[in-house]
Amino acid sequence: MAIYHSVTDLIGHTPVLQLHKLGSGVCDLFLKLENQNPGGSIKDRVALSMIQEAEKQGLLQPGGTIIEATAGNTGLGLALIAAQKGYRLILVVPDKMSREKIFHLRALGVQVVLTRSDVGKGHPAYYQDYAQRLSKEIPGAFYIDQFNNHANPLAHSTTTAPELYAQLDGRIDAIVVGVGSGGTLGGLQTWFAEHSPHTEFVLADPAGSILADQVETGHYGEAGSWLVEGIGEDFIPPLAKIDGVQKALRISDREAFTTARELLKVEGILAGSSTGTLLAAALRYCRAQTSPKRVVTFACDSGNKYLSKMFNDDWMRQQGLISRPENGDLRDFIALRHDEGATVTAAPDDTLSTVLARMRLYDISQLPVLENNRLVGIVDEWDLISHVQGDSQRFSLPVRDAMTRNVEQLDKSAPESALKPIFDRGLVAVVMDNERFLGLITRTDVLTHWRNRLEQ
């Protein structure tokens, strides 16, 4: 095996996996595993290309500052390479980015500037406008601008496309791609137009993005919203070459996330939300064919950046993307059901230090206290404050000394209106089935349930 001397040497030459368990009809479906790049995504290629081109053109000086607007993966690629080359990096990112990506970026020494994800191009808080403005305010800063940087598609026309063609022996009937900056689509089209002009390009677009409208009708209206990260736009990226796309498929967040979760379950590939969109579109395309075709799409990034989101059942329920069967009683409001093993609990002999650690780990403010699987109390942040009182030694006290024992309980059959008086007193609702503890209901749980009820 070869020995490499820089992490940048590991970018590219990613493997291709043929998928057999997802039902692709008469077609052979292949997945190019771009999540195997060192930064975990296809954007490593783009980041390396853009930085190298900027160096060649003298736009980046040693120790200089790079600024970029990104939904995540381009930023991670830039961070990886900037750290190796000694550049300062400032990234302006929309606030829907997953926490894992932000933690990853900051661990690489990046200055992360969060901005609104609910505004469009032209608004001062829009992430691209924000980044461009910032680059003018900081002396010597270089705005790398992936959306208009021709080194972006160059990465794919010089590396991704010829790799893919060689790996599949030049037999590719269709490529399913998504568009964020447009570099993947534009770069692949440039290369395949010359070397395999019969290869069809299919756009996988998040429902709410305007790109599918442009492909189908040549014009578009107002963009909607979507949760998938990294692809879909409210404008036409100039690098995308949308006119060369033969077909567009709109994929809902629900279908994208469900498909990505199924990919992990049946094929063992942990991939991100954009991969779910591409794969869902590829499967839909394959199943519609009546004659065999060889179809390829991409695992754009790793799913380890989405463990707190689309691979988290509680988050999926909060977004209304998965649901349980309705019971018609208070059980429907419980986000973390005890009978499903989802409730975070404490035992009477646990220390207050243990309770605080669990609250921090799971981002909650109260825990039911169970003994022999029976509810004996509840402990919350106020209980900890009341009993510790600034004396750190008191964190060694057992929960039984601090917990509230007189817990007001509601039977599962109680009316929904019974929740408000409990919330008015600053408490959470404890739901029981006779003597059996079912779970807690918080104000957030009620608001989530109401919103999901509306969407249904």
Coordinates of C-alpha atoms in Angstrom, one line a residue:
M1 CA 0.0 0.0 0.0
A2 CA 1.1 3.5 -0.8
I3 CA 2.2 5.9 2.0
Y4 CA 0.9 9.4 1.7
H5 CA 2.5 12.5 3.1
S6 CA -0.4 15.0 3.2
V7 CA -4.1 14.6 3.8
T8 CA -4.7 16.5 0.6
D9 CA -3.1 13.6 -1.4
L10 CA -6.1 11.5 -0.2
I11 CA -8.7 13.6 -2.1
G12 CA -10.3 11.9 -5.0
H13 CA -10.0 8.3 -6.4
T14 CA -13.1 7.4 -4.4
P15 CA -14.7 3.9 -4.9
V16 CA -17.9 3.0 -6.7
L17 CA -20.4 0.6 -5.1
Q18 CA -23.1 -1.2 -7.0
L19 CA -26.3 -1.1 -5.0
H20 CA -28.3 -4.4 -4.9
K21 CA -30.9 -4.1 -2.0
L22 CA -32.9 -1.0 -2.7
G23 CA -34.9 -2.2 -5.8
S24 CA -33.6 -0.4 -8.9
G25 CA -35.9 -2.3 -11.3
V26 CA -34.3 -3.3 -14.6
C27 CA -31.4 -0.8 -14.1
D28 CA -27.9 -1.3 -12.5
L29 CA -27.5 1.5 -9.9
F30 CA -24.1 2.6 -8.8
L31 CA -23.1 4.9 -5.9
K32 CA -19.7 6.8 -6.1
L33 CA -18.6 7.1 -2.5
E34 CA -17.5 10.7 -2.2
N35 CA -18.0 10.5 1.5
Q36 CA -14.7 8.6 1.5
N37 CA -12.8 11.8 0.9
P38 CA -10.7 12.9 3.9
G39 CA -13.1 15.8 4.7
G40 CA -16.0 13.5 4.3
S41 CA -17.5 15.0 1.1
I42 CA -17.3 15.6 -2.6
K43 CA -16.5 19.2 -1.8
D44 CA -12.9 18.4 -0.9
R45 CA -12.2 18.2 -4.6
V46 CA -13.7 21.7 -5.1
A47 CA -11.9 23.2 -2.2
L48 CA -8.5 21.9 -3.3
S49 CA -9.1 23.1 -6.8
M50 CA -10.2 26.6 -5.8
I51 CA -7.3 27.2 -3.4
Q52 CA -4.7 25.9 -5.9
E53 CA -6.1 28.1 -8.7
A54 CA -6.1 31.1 -6.4
E55 CA -2.5 30.5 -5.5
K56 CA -1.5 30.2 -9.1
Q57 CA -3.2 33.5 -9.9
G58 CA -1.6 35.3 -6.9
L59 CA -4.9 35.9 -5.3
L60 CA -3.9 34.1 -2.1
Q61 CA -0.7 35.1 -0.2
P62 CA 1.0 33.1 2.5
G63 CA -0.9 33.5 5.8
G64 CA -3.8 35.1 4.0
T65 CA -7.5 35.1 4.9
I66 CA -10.1 33.1 2.9
I67 CA -13.8 34.0 3.2
E68 CA -16.6 31.8 1.9
A69 CA -20.4 31.4 2.1
T70 CA -21.3 27.7 2.4
A71 CA -24.0 25.4 3.7
G72 CA -21.3 23.2 5.1
N73 CA -19.3 20.8 3.0
T74 CA -17.4 23.3 0.9
G75 CA -16.5 24.9 4.2
L76 CA -15.2 21.6 5.6
G77 CA -13.1 21.0 2.5
L78 CA -11.7 24.6 2.7
A79 CA -11.0 24.2 6.4
L80 CA -9.1 21.0 5.8
I81 CA -6.9 22.5 3.2
A82 CA -6.5 25.9 4.8
A83 CA -5.3 24.3 8.0
Q84 CA -2.7 22.4 6.0
K85 CA -1.5 25.5 4.1
G86 CA -1.7 28.0 7.0
Y87 CA -4.5 30.2 5.8
R88 CA -7.1 31.9 8.1
L89 CA -10.6 30.9 7.1
I90 CA -13.9 32.7 7.9
L91 CA -17.1 30.9 6.9
V92 CA -20.6 32.5 6.7
V93 CA -23.1 29.7 7.1
P94 CA -26.9 29.5 7.2
D95 CA -28.3 28.7 10.6
K96 CA -29.9 25.4 9.5
M97 CA -26.5 23.7 9.3
S98 CA -26.1 20.7 11.5
R99 CA -24.3 21.1 14.8
E100 CA -21.8 18.3 13.8
K101 CA -20.6 20.4 10.9
I102 CA -20.2 23.5 13.0
F103 CA -18.3 21.6 15.7
H104 CA -16.1 20.0 13.0
L105 CA -15.3 23.5 11.5
R106 CA -14.5 25.1 14.8
A107 CA -12.2 22.1 15.7
L108 CA -10.3 22.9 12.5
G109 CA -9.7 26.5 13.7
V110 CA -12.4 28.1 11.5
Q111 CA -14.2 31.3 12.4
V112 CA -17.9 30.4 11.9
V113 CA -20.3 33.3 11.3
L114 CA -24.0 32.1 11.5
T115 CA -26.6 33.9 9.5
R116 CA -30.3 33.5 8.7
S117 CA -31.5 30.7 6.4
D118 CA -35.0 32.2 5.9
V119 CA -33.9 35.1 3.7
G120 CA -33.2 35.2 0.0
K121 CA -30.5 36.6 -2.3
G122 CA -30.3 40.3 -2.0
H123 CA -31.1 40.4 1.7
P124 CA -28.1 41.7 3.8
A125 CA -28.3 38.6 6.0
Y126 CA -28.3 36.2 3.0
Y127 CA -25.2 34.1 3.5
Q128 CA -23.6 34.9 0.1
D129 CA -24.2 38.6 0.3
Y130 CA -23.0 38.6 3.9
A131 CA -19.7 36.8 2.9
Q132 CA -19.1 39.2 0.0
R133 CA -19.6 42.2 2.3
L134 CA -17.3 40.8 4.9
S135 CA -14.5 40.2 2.3
K136 CA -14.5 43.9 1.5
E137 CA -14.3 44.9 5.1
I138 CA -11.3 42.8 6.0
P139 CA -8.0 44.0 4.4
G140 CA -6.4 41.4 2.1
A141 CA -9.2 38.9 2.4
F142 CA -10.0 36.7 -0.6
Y143 CA -13.7 35.8 -1.2
I144 CA -13.4 32.4 -2.8
D145 CA -17.0 32.5 -4.1
Q146 CA -17.7 28.9 -5.1
F147 CA -20.8 30.0 -6.9
N148 CA -18.9 31.9 -9.5
N149 CA -15.4 30.3 -9.3
H150 CA -14.6 28.4 -12.4
A151 CA -12.1 26.3 -10.5
N152 CA -15.2 24.7 -8.9
P153 CA -16.5 22.8 -12.0
L154 CA -12.8 22.4 -13.1
A155 CA -12.4 20.0 -10.1
H156 CA -15.1 17.7 -11.6
S157 CA -14.1 17.9 -15.2
T158 CA -10.5 17.0 -14.4
T159 CA -11.0 14.5 -11.6
T160 CA -14.5 13.2 -10.9
A161 CA -15.7 12.7 -14.4
P162 CA -12.7 10.7 -15.8
E163 CA -12.6 8.7 -12.6
L164 CA -16.2 7.7 -12.9
Y165 CA -15.9 6.9 -16.6
A166 CA -12.9 4.6 -16.0
Q167 CA -14.5 2.9 -13.0
L168 CA -17.6 2.0 -15.0
D169 CA -15.7 1.0 -18.2
G170 CA -17.2 3.9 -20.1
R171 CA -20.7 2.6 -19.9
I172 CA -22.9 5.2 -18.1
D173 CA -26.4 5.9 -19.4
A174 CA -27.5 8.4 -16.8
I175 CA -26.0 10.4 -14.0
V176 CA -28.2 11.7 -11.2
V177 CA -26.9 14.9 -9.6
G178 CA -28.0 17.7 -7.3
V179 CA -27.1 21.4 -7.6
G180 CA -25.9 23.6 -4.8
S181 CA -23.1 25.8 -6.3
G182 CA -23.6 24.0 -9.6
G183 CA -20.0 22.8 -9.9
T184 CA -20.6 19.1 -10.0
L185 CA -23.3 19.3 -12.7
G186 CA -21.3 21.8 -14.8
G187 CA -18.0 20.0 -14.5
L188 CA -19.4 16.6 -15.3
Q189 CA -21.4 17.9 -18.3
T190 CA -18.3 19.6 -19.7
W191 CA -16.3 16.3 -19.7
F192 CA -19.1 13.9 -20.7
A193 CA -20.2 16.1 -23.6
E194 CA -16.9 15.4 -25.2
H195 CA -16.3 11.8 -24.1
S196 CA -19.8 10.2 -23.7
P197 CA -22.4 12.6 -25.2
H198 CA -25.2 10.0 -24.9
T199 CA -25.0 10.1 -21.1
E200 CA -28.2 11.7 -19.7
F201 CA -28.1 14.1 -16.8
V202 CA -31.0 13.9 -14.3
L203 CA -31.5 16.6 -11.7
A204 CA -32.4 15.6 -8.1
D205 CA -33.9 18.7 -6.6
P206 CA -35.3 19.2 -3.1
A207 CA -39.0 20.1 -3.1
G208 CA -39.1 23.9 -2.6
S209 CA -36.0 24.6 -4.7
I210 CA -36.6 26.4 -8.0
L211 CA -34.2 24.4 -10.2
A212 CA -36.6 21.7 -11.2
D213 CA -39.0 24.4 -12.4
Q214 CA -36.3 25.9 -14.5
V215 CA -35.5 22.5 -16.1
E216 CA -39.2 21.8 -16.9
T217 CA -40.5 25.2 -17.9
G218 CA -37.6 27.5 -18.4
H219 CA -38.7 29.8 -15.7
Y220 CA -39.4 29.8 -12.0
G221 CA -41.2 31.7 -9.2
E222 CA -40.6 32.1 -5.5
A223 CA -38.6 29.4 -3.7
G224 CA -40.1 27.4 -0.8
S225 CA -38.1 25.9 2.1
W226 CA -36.5 22.6 2.7
L227 CA -34.4 20.8 5.3
V228 CA -31.9 19.0 3.1
E229 CA -28.5 20.6 3.3
G230 CA -26.1 21.5 0.5
I231 CA -28.3 21.3 -2.5
G232 CA -31.3 23.2 -3.9
E233 CA -31.3 26.9 -4.6
D234 CA -33.6 30.0 -4.9
F235 CA -31.6 31.2 -8.0
I236 CA -29.9 29.6 -11.0
P237 CA -26.2 29.1 -10.2
P238 CA -24.2 30.3 -13.2
L239 CA -21.9 27.3 -13.1
A240 CA -24.6 24.7 -13.2
K241 CA -25.4 24.4 -17.0
I242 CA -29.0 23.7 -16.2
D243 CA -29.9 23.7 -19.9
G244 CA -28.1 20.4 -20.3
V245 CA -30.3 18.6 -17.9
Q246 CA -32.8 16.2 -19.6
K247 CA -35.0 15.5 -16.6
A248 CA -35.7 16.8 -13.1
L249 CA -37.2 15.0 -10.1
R250 CA -38.5 16.8 -7.0
I251 CA -37.7 15.0 -3.8
S252 CA -39.4 15.9 -0.5
D253 CA -37.5 16.1 2.8
R254 CA -39.4 13.1 4.0
E255 CA -38.4 10.9 1.0
A256 CA -34.8 12.1 1.1
F257 CA -34.3 11.4 4.8
T258 CA -36.1 8.1 4.7
T259 CA -34.0 7.0 1.7
A260 CA -30.7 7.9 3.4
R261 CA -31.8 6.0 6.5
E262 CA -32.7 3.0 4.3
L263 CA -29.3 3.2 2.6
L264 CA -27.6 2.8 6.0
K265 CA -30.0 0.0 7.1
V266 CA -29.7 -2.2 4.0
E267 CA -26.4 -1.3 2.3
G268 CA -24.4 -0.1 5.4
I269 CA -23.6 3.3 3.9
L270 CA -23.8 6.2 6.3
A271 CA -24.5 9.2 4.0
G272 CA -26.0 12.6 4.4
S273 CA -29.2 14.4 3.5
S274 CA -28.2 15.4 0.0
T275 CA -27.3 11.8 -0.8
G276 CA -30.8 10.8 0.3
T277 CA -32.2 13.3 -2.3
L278 CA -29.9 12.0 -5.1
L279 CA -30.6 8.4 -4.3
A280 CA -34.3 8.8 -4.0
A281 CA -34.3 10.5 -7.4
A282 CA -32.0 7.8 -8.9
L283 CA -34.3 5.0 -7.6
R284 CA -37.4 6.8 -9.0
Y285 CA -35.7 7.2 -12.3
C286 CA -34.5 3.5 -12.4
R287 CA -37.9 2.1 -11.5
A288 CA -39.5 4.1 -14.4
Q289 CA -37.3 2.5 -17.0
T290 CA -38.5 -0.3 -19.2
S291 CA -35.1 -1.3 -20.6
P292 CA -31.8 -1.8 -18.7
K293 CA -29.6 1.2 -18.0
R294 CA -26.5 1.9 -16.0
V295 CA -27.2 4.7 -13.7
V296 CA -24.8 6.4 -11.2
T297 CA -25.2 8.9 -8.4
F298 CA -23.2 10.1 -5.5
A299 CA -22.8 9.7 -1.8
C300 CA -22.1 13.4 -1.5
D301 CA -21.1 13.4 2.2
S302 CA -21.0 11.4 5.3
G303 CA -24.0 10.9 7.5
N304 CA -22.0 11.3 10.7
K305 CA -22.7 15.1 10.2
Y306 CA -26.4 14.4 10.6
L307 CA -26.6 12.1 13.6
S308 CA -28.3 14.7 15.7
K309 CA -30.8 15.4 12.9
M310 CA -32.1 12.9 10.3
F311 CA -30.7 9.9 12.0
N312 CA -32.4 11.0 15.3
D313 CA -35.9 9.7 15.6
D314 CA -36.9 12.5 18.0
W315 CA -35.7 15.2 15.6
M316 CA -37.5 13.5 12.7
R317 CA -40.7 13.5 14.8
Q318 CA -40.3 17.2 15.7
Q319 CA -40.0 18.0 12.0
G320 CA -43.1 15.9 11.2
L321 CA -41.1 13.6 9.0
I322 CA -41.9 10.4 10.9
S323 CA -44.8 9.7 13.2
R324 CA -46.2 7.0 15.5
P325 CA -49.8 5.6 15.1
E326 CA -52.2 8.0 16.8
N327 CA -53.6 6.9 20.2
G328 CA -56.1 9.7 20.6
D329 CA -54.9 10.5 24.1
L330 CA -52.0 12.3 25.9
R331 CA -49.5 9.6 24.7
D332 CA -49.6 11.4 21.3
F333 CA -47.9 14.4 22.9
I334 CA -45.0 12.5 24.5
A335 CA -41.8 13.0 22.4
L336 CA -39.6 10.5 24.3
R337 CA -41.7 7.5 25.2
H338 CA -40.5 5.4 28.2
D339 CA -41.9 2.2 26.7
E340 CA -39.7 2.8 23.6
G341 CA -36.6 3.2 25.8
A342 CA -36.3 6.9 24.8
T343 CA -36.8 8.6 28.2
V344 CA -33.6 9.7 30.0
T345 CA -34.1 8.9 33.6
A346 CA -32.3 9.0 37.0
A347 CA -32.3 6.6 39.9
P348 CA -32.7 7.7 43.5
D349 CA -29.0 6.8 44.3
D350 CA -27.5 8.6 41.3
T351 CA -25.5 11.7 42.3
L352 CA -26.5 15.2 41.3
S353 CA -23.3 15.3 39.3
T354 CA -24.6 12.4 37.2
V355 CA -27.9 14.1 36.7
L356 CA -26.3 17.3 35.5
A357 CA -24.1 15.3 33.1
R358 CA -27.2 13.7 31.6
M359 CA -29.0 17.0 31.3
R360 CA -26.1 18.4 29.3
L361 CA -25.6 15.3 27.2
Y362 CA -29.2 15.1 26.1
D363 CA -30.0 18.8 26.2
I364 CA -32.9 18.4 28.7
S365 CA -33.8 20.2 31.9
Q366 CA -35.5 17.6 33.9
L367 CA -35.4 13.8 34.5
P368 CA -38.0 11.5 36.0
V369 CA -36.7 9.4 38.9
L370 CA -37.5 5.7 38.7
E371 CA -37.0 3.0 41.2
N372 CA -37.8 -0.6 40.2
N373 CA -39.3 0.9 37.1
R374 CA -41.8 2.9 39.2
L375 CA -41.9 6.7 39.3
V376 CA -40.8 8.1 42.7
G377 CA -40.0 11.7 41.8
I378 CA -38.7 14.2 39.3
V379 CA -35.5 16.3 39.4
D380 CA -34.9 19.4 37.4
E381 CA -32.4 22.2 37.1
W382 CA -34.1 24.2 39.8
D383 CA -33.7 21.3 42.2
L384 CA -30.0 21.2 41.5
I385 CA -29.6 24.9 42.1
S386 CA -31.6 24.7 45.3
H387 CA -29.5 21.9 46.7
V388 CA -26.0 22.7 45.5
Q389 CA -26.3 26.4 46.3
G390 CA -22.8 27.1 45.0
D391 CA -21.1 24.4 47.1
S392 CA -19.5 22.1 44.5
Q393 CA -19.1 19.3 47.1
R394 CA -22.9 18.9 47.2
F395 CA -22.9 17.5 43.6
S396 CA -22.1 14.2 45.4
L397 CA -25.5 14.2 47.0
P398 CA -27.9 11.5 45.9
V399 CA -30.9 12.4 43.8
R400 CA -33.3 11.3 46.5
D401 CA -32.2 14.3 48.6
A402 CA -33.0 16.8 45.8
M403 CA -35.9 15.4 43.8
T404 CA -39.5 16.5 44.0
R405 CA -41.5 13.7 45.4
N406 CA -45.0 15.1 45.1
V407 CA -45.3 14.8 41.4
E408 CA -48.6 15.9 39.9
Q409 CA -49.6 13.1 37.4
L410 CA -52.0 12.9 34.6
D411 CA -53.6 9.8 33.3
K412 CA -53.2 9.2 29.6
S413 CA -56.9 9.6 29.2
A414 CA -57.0 13.1 30.7
P415 CA -58.1 15.8 28.3
E416 CA -55.6 18.0 26.4
S417 CA -56.9 21.0 28.3
A418 CA -55.4 19.5 31.5
L419 CA -51.9 20.3 30.3
K420 CA -52.2 24.1 30.5
P421 CA -52.7 24.5 34.3
I422 CA -49.5 22.4 34.8
F423 CA -47.5 24.5 32.4
D424 CA -48.9 27.7 34.0
R425 CA -47.1 26.6 37.2
G426 CA -43.8 26.1 35.4
L427 CA -44.0 22.3 35.5
V428 CA -43.9 19.5 33.0
A429 CA -46.7 17.0 32.7
V430 CA -46.1 13.5 33.9
V431 CA -48.2 11.0 32.0
M432 CA -49.2 7.6 33.6
D433 CA -51.2 4.5 32.6
N434 CA -52.5 3.7 36.1
E435 CA -49.2 3.0 37.9
R436 CA -47.1 2.7 34.8
F437 CA -44.9 5.7 33.8
L438 CA -45.3 6.6 30.1
G439 CA -43.3 9.8 29.8
L440 CA -43.1 13.6 30.2
I441 CA -44.8 16.3 28.1
T442 CA -43.1 19.7 27.8
R443 CA -44.4 22.9 26.3
T444 CA -42.2 22.2 23.3
D445 CA -43.7 18.8 22.9
V446 CA -47.2 20.3 22.7
L447 CA -46.2 22.9 20.2
T448 CA -44.5 20.3 18.0
H449 CA -47.6 18.0 18.1
W450 CA -49.9 20.9 17.2
R451 CA -47.7 21.9 14.3
N452 CA -47.5 18.4 13.0
R453 CA -51.2 18.0 13.4
L454 CA -51.7 21.1 11.2
E455 CA -49.3 19.8 8.5
Q456 CA -51.1 16.4 8.4

